[in-house]
mmCIF file of C-alpha atoms in Angstrom:
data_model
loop_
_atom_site.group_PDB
_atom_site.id
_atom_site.type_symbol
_atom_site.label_atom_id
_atom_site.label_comp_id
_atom_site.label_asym_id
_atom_site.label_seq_id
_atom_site.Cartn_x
_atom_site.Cartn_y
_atom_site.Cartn_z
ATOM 1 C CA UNK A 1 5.530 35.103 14.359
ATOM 2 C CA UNK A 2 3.268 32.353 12.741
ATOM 3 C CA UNK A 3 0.027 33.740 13.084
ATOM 4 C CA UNK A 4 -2.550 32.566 10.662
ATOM 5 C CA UNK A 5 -0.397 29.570 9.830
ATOM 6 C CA UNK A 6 -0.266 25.971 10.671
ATOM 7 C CA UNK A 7 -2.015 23.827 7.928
ATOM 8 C CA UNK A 8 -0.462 20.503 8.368
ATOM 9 C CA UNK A 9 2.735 21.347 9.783
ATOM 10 C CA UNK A 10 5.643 19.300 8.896
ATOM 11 C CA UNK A 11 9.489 19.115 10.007
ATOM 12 C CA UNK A 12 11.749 18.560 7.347
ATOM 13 C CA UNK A 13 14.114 15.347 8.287
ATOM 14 C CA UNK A 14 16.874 17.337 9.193
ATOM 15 C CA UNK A 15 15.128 19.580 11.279
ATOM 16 C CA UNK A 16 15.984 22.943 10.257
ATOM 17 C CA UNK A 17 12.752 23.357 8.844
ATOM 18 C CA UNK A 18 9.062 23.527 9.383
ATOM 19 C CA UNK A 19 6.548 23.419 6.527
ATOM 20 C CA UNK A 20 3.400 24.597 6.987
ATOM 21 C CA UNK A 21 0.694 26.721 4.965
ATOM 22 C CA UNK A 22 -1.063 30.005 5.287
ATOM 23 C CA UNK A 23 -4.018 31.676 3.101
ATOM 24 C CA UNK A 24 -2.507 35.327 3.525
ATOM 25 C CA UNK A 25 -3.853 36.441 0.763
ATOM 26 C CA UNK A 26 -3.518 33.441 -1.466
ATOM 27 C CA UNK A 27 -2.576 29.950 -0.612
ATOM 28 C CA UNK A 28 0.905 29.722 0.293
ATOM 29 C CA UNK A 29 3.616 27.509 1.238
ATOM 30 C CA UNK A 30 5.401 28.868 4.113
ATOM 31 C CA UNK A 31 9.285 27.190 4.909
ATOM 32 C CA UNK A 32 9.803 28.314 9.014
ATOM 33 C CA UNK A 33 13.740 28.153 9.578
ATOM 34 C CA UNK A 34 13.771 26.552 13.217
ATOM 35 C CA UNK A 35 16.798 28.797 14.228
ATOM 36 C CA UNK A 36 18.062 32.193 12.998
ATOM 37 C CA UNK A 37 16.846 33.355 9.214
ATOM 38 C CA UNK A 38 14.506 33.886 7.161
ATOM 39 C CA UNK A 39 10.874 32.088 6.156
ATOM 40 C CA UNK A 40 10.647 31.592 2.874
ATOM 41 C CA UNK A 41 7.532 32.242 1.238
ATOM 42 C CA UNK A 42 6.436 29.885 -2.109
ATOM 43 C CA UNK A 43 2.764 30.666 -3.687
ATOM 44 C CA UNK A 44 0.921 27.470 -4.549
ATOM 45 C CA UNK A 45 -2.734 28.766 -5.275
ATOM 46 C CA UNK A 46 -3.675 26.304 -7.465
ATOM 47 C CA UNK A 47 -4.604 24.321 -3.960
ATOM 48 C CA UNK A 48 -6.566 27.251 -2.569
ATOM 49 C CA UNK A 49 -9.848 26.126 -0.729
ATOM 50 C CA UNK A 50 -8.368 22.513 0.667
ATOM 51 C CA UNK A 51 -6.392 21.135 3.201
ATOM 52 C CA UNK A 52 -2.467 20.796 1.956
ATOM 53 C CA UNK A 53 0.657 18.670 3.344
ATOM 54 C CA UNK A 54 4.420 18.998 2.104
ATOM 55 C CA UNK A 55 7.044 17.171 2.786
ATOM 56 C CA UNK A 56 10.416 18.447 2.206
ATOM 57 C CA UNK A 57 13.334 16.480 0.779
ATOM 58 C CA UNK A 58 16.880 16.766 2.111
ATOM 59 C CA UNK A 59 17.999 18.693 -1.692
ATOM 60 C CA UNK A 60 16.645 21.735 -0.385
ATOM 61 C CA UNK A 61 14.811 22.591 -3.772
ATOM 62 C CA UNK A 62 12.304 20.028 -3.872
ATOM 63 C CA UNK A 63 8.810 19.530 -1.732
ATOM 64 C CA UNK A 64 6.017 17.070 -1.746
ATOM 65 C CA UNK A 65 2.391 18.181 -1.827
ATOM 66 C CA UNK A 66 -0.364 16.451 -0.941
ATOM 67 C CA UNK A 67 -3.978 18.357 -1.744
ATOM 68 C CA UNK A 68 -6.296 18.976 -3.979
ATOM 69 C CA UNK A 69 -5.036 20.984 -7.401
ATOM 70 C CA UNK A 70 -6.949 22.823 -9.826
ATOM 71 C CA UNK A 71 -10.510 21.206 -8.430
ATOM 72 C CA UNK A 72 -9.073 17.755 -8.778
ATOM 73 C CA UNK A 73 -9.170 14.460 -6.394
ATOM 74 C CA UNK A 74 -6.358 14.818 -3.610
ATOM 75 C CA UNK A 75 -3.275 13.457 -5.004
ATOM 76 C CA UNK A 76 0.661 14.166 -4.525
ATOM 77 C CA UNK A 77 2.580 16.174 -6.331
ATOM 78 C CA UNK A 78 6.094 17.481 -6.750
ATOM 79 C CA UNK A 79 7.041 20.935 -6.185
ATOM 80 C CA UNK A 80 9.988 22.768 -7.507
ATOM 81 C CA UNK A 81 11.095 25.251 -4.743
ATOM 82 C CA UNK A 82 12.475 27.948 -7.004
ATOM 83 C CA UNK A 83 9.835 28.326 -10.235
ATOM 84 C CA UNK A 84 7.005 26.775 -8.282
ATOM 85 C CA UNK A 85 6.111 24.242 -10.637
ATOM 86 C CA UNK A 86 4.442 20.832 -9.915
ATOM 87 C CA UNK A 87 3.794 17.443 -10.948
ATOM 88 C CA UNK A 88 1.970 14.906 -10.059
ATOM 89 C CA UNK A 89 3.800 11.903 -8.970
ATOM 90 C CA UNK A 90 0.249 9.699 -7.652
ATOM 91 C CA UNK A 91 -2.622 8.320 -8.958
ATOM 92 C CA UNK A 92 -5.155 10.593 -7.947
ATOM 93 C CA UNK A 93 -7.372 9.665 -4.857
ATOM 94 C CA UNK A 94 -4.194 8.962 -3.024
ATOM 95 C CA UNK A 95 -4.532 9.874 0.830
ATOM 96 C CA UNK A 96 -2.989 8.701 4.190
ATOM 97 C CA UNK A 97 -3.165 8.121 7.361
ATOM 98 C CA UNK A 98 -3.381 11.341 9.973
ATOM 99 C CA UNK A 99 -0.429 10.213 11.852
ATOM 100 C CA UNK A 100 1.797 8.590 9.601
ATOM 101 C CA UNK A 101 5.075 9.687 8.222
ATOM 102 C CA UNK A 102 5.533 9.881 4.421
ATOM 103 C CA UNK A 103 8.727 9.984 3.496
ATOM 104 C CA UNK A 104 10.747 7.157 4.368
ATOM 105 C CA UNK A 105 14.305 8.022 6.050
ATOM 106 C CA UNK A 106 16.494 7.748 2.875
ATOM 107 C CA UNK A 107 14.094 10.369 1.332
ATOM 108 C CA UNK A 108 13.324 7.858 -1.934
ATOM 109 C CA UNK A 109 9.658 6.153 -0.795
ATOM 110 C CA UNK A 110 6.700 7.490 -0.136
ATOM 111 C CA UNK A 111 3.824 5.390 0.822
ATOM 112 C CA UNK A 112 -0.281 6.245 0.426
ATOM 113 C CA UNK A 113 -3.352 4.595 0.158
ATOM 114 C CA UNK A 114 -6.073 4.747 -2.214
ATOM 115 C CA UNK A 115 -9.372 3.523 -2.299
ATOM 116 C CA UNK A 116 -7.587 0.541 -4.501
ATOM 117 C CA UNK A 117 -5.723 -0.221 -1.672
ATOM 118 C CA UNK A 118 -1.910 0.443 -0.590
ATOM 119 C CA UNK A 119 0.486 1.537 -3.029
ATOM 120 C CA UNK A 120 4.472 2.997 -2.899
ATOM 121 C CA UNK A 121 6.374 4.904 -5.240
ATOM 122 C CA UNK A 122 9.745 6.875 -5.731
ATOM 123 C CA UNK A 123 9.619 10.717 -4.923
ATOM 124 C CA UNK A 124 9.840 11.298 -8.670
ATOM 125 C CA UNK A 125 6.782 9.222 -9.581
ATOM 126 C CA UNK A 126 8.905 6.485 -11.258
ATOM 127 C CA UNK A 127 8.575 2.859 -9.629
ATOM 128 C CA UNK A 128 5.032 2.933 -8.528
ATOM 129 C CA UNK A 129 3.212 -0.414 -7.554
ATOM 130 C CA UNK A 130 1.326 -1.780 -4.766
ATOM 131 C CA UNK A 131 2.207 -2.929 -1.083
ATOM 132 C CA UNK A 132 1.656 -6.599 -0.587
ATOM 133 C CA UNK A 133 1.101 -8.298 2.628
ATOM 134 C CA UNK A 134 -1.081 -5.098 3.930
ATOM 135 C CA UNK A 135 -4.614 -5.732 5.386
ATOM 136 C CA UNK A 136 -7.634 -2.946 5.559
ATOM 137 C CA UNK A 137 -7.193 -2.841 9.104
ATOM 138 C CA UNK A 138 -3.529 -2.329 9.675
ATOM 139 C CA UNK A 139 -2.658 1.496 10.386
ATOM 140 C CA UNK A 140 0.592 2.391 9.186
ATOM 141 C CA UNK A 141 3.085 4.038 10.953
ATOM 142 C CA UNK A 142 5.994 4.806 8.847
ATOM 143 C CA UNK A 143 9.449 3.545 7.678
ATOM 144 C CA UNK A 144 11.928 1.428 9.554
ATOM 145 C CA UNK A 145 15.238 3.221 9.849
ATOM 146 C CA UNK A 146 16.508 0.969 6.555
ATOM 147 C CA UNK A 147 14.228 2.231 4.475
ATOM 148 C CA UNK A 148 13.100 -1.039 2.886
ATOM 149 C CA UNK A 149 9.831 -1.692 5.634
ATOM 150 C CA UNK A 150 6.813 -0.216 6.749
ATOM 151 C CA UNK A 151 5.515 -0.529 10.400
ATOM 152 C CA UNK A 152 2.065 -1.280 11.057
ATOM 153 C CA UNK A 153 0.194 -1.591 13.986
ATOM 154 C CA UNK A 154 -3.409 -2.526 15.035
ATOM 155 C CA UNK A 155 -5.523 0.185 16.397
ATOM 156 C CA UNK A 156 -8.694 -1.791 17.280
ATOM 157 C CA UNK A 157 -7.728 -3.947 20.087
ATOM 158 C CA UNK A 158 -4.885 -3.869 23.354
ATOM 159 C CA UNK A 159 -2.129 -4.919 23.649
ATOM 160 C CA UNK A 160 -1.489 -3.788 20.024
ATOM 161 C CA UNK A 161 0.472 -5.737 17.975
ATOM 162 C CA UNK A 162 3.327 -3.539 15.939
ATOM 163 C CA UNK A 163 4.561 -5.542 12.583
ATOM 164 C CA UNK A 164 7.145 -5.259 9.498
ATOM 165 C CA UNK A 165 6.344 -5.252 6.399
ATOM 166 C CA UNK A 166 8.089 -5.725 3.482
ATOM 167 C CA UNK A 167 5.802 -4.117 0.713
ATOM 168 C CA UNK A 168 8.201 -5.829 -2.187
ATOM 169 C CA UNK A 169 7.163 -9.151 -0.556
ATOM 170 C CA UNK A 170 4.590 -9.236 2.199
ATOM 171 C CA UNK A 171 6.306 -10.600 4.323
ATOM 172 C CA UNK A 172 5.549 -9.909 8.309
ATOM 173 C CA UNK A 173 7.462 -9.745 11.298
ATOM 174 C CA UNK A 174 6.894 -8.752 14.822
ATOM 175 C CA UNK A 175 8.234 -5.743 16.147
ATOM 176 C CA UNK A 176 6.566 -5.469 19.458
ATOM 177 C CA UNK A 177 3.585 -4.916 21.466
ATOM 178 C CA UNK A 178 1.928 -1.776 22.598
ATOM 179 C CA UNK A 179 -0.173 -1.714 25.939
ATOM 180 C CA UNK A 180 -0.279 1.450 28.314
ATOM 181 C CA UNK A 181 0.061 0.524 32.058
ATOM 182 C CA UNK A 182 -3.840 1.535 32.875
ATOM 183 C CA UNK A 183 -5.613 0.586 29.978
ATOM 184 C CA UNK A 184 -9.371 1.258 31.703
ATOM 185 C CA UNK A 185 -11.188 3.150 28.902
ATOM 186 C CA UNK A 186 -8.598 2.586 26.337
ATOM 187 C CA UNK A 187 -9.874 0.679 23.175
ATOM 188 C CA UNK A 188 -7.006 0.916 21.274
ATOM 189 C CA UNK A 189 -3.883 3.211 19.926
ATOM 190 C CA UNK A 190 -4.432 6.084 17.445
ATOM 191 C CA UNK A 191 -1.327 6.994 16.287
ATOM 192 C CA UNK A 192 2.587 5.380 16.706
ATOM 193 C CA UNK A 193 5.831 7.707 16.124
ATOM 194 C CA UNK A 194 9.047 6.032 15.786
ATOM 195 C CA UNK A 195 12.001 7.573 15.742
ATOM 196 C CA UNK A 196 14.637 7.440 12.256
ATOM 197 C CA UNK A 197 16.708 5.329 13.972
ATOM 198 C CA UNK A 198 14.182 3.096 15.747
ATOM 199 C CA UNK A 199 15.215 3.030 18.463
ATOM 200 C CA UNK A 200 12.288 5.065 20.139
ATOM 201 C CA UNK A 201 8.804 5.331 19.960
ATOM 202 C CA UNK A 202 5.871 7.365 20.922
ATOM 203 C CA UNK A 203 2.084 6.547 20.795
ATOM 204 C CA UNK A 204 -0.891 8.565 22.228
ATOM 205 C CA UNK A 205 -4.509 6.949 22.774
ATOM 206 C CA UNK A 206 -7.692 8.298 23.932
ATOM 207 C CA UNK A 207 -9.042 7.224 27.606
ATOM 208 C CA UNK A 208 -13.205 7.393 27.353
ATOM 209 C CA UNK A 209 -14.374 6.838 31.052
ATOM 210 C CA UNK A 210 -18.229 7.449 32.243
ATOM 211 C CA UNK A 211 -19.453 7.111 36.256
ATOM 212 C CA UNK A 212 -22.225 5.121 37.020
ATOM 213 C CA UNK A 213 -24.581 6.164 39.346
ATOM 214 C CA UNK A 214 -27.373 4.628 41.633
ATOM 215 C CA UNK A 215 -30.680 7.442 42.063
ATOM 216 C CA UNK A 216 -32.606 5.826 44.986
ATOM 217 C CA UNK A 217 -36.324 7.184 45.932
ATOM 218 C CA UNK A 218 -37.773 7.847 42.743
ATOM 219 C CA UNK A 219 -41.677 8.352 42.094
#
């Protein structure tokens, strides 16, 4: 049963996991085994009142937290599983974007954006610095399988254009093109999923179609 929960939801990268959030009675982070056991229930109130993300890494004791703490600016944190304890690992004002995954597959990177632009870091905090080569306008989508790229795509025109970028250098290279087979009412592609191994990708878009009709007679 997860009633009342769903903030967010995550799947951890091995997927034995779901992470998601409930407010029953306090704000809490909820760890949904997808096959037999046990949720596992850790408080985090000190979020209460905002919308949360975590993002679990493969150690089992360890989550990321994205939200707003103690009346703060949204920033991300780390959280130790067993006392419950966090620290922040991000500048604060760091955010993302709705679709994109976090984590990169090696479970050392996260990237975020800021309102000073683009920026990386390690999951313990250490290494931060910006991601060169990355425009306003480019969405990003996550990882490549390597660990050592981001993929970005453009969600303002078709066919969309899907790029890698290498955030220690900026430098770009095409991926691949994205352009649905009836692209009346489509103005572009809102979010792009690609598989760890990159081998497969998903992408969803909206389709915004009116009728135009012809009233004949008026007075």
């Amino acid at each position: 049963d997860m009633g009342g929960l769903g903030y967010h939801a995550t799947l951890s990268q091995d997927g034995r996991w779901i992470a998601t959030f409930t407010d029953e009675p306090e704000r809490t982070l909820v760890l949904v085994p997808t096959g037999p056991g046990t949720p596992r229930k850790i408080p985090v109130p000190a979020f209460a009142g905002y919308d949360t993300r975590a993002e679990l890494l493969p150690d089992g004791k360890t989550a990321l937290l994205w939200g707003v703490q103690g009346g703060k600016p949204f920033a991300w944190y780390r959280l130790d599983l067993d006392s419950g304890a966090t620290q922040a690992i991000t500048q604060e004002g760091a955010n993302f974007f709705v679709y994109q995954t976090i984590l990169s597959p090696d479970a050392q990177w996260i990237e975020f954006n800021t309102p000073r632009g683009h920026f990386m870091s390690r999951t313990d905090g250490t290494d931060s610095g910006p991601v060169k080569g990355i425009d306003r306008l480019d969405a990003v989508s996550g990882w490549t399988a390597d660990s050592k790229g981001l993929i970005l795509f453009d969600r303002n025109r078709l066919p969309a254009p899907v790029t890698r970028l290498d955030p220690i250098t900026g430098k770009r290279t095409p991926l691949m093109t994205l352009q649905p087979s009836d692209p009346v009412g489509i103005s572009g592609v809102q979010g792009l999923q690609v598989a760890p191994d990159g081998r497969t990708y998903a992408y969803n878009v909206v389709r915004k179609q009116s009728t135009l009709y012809l009233v004949e007679g008026l007075k």
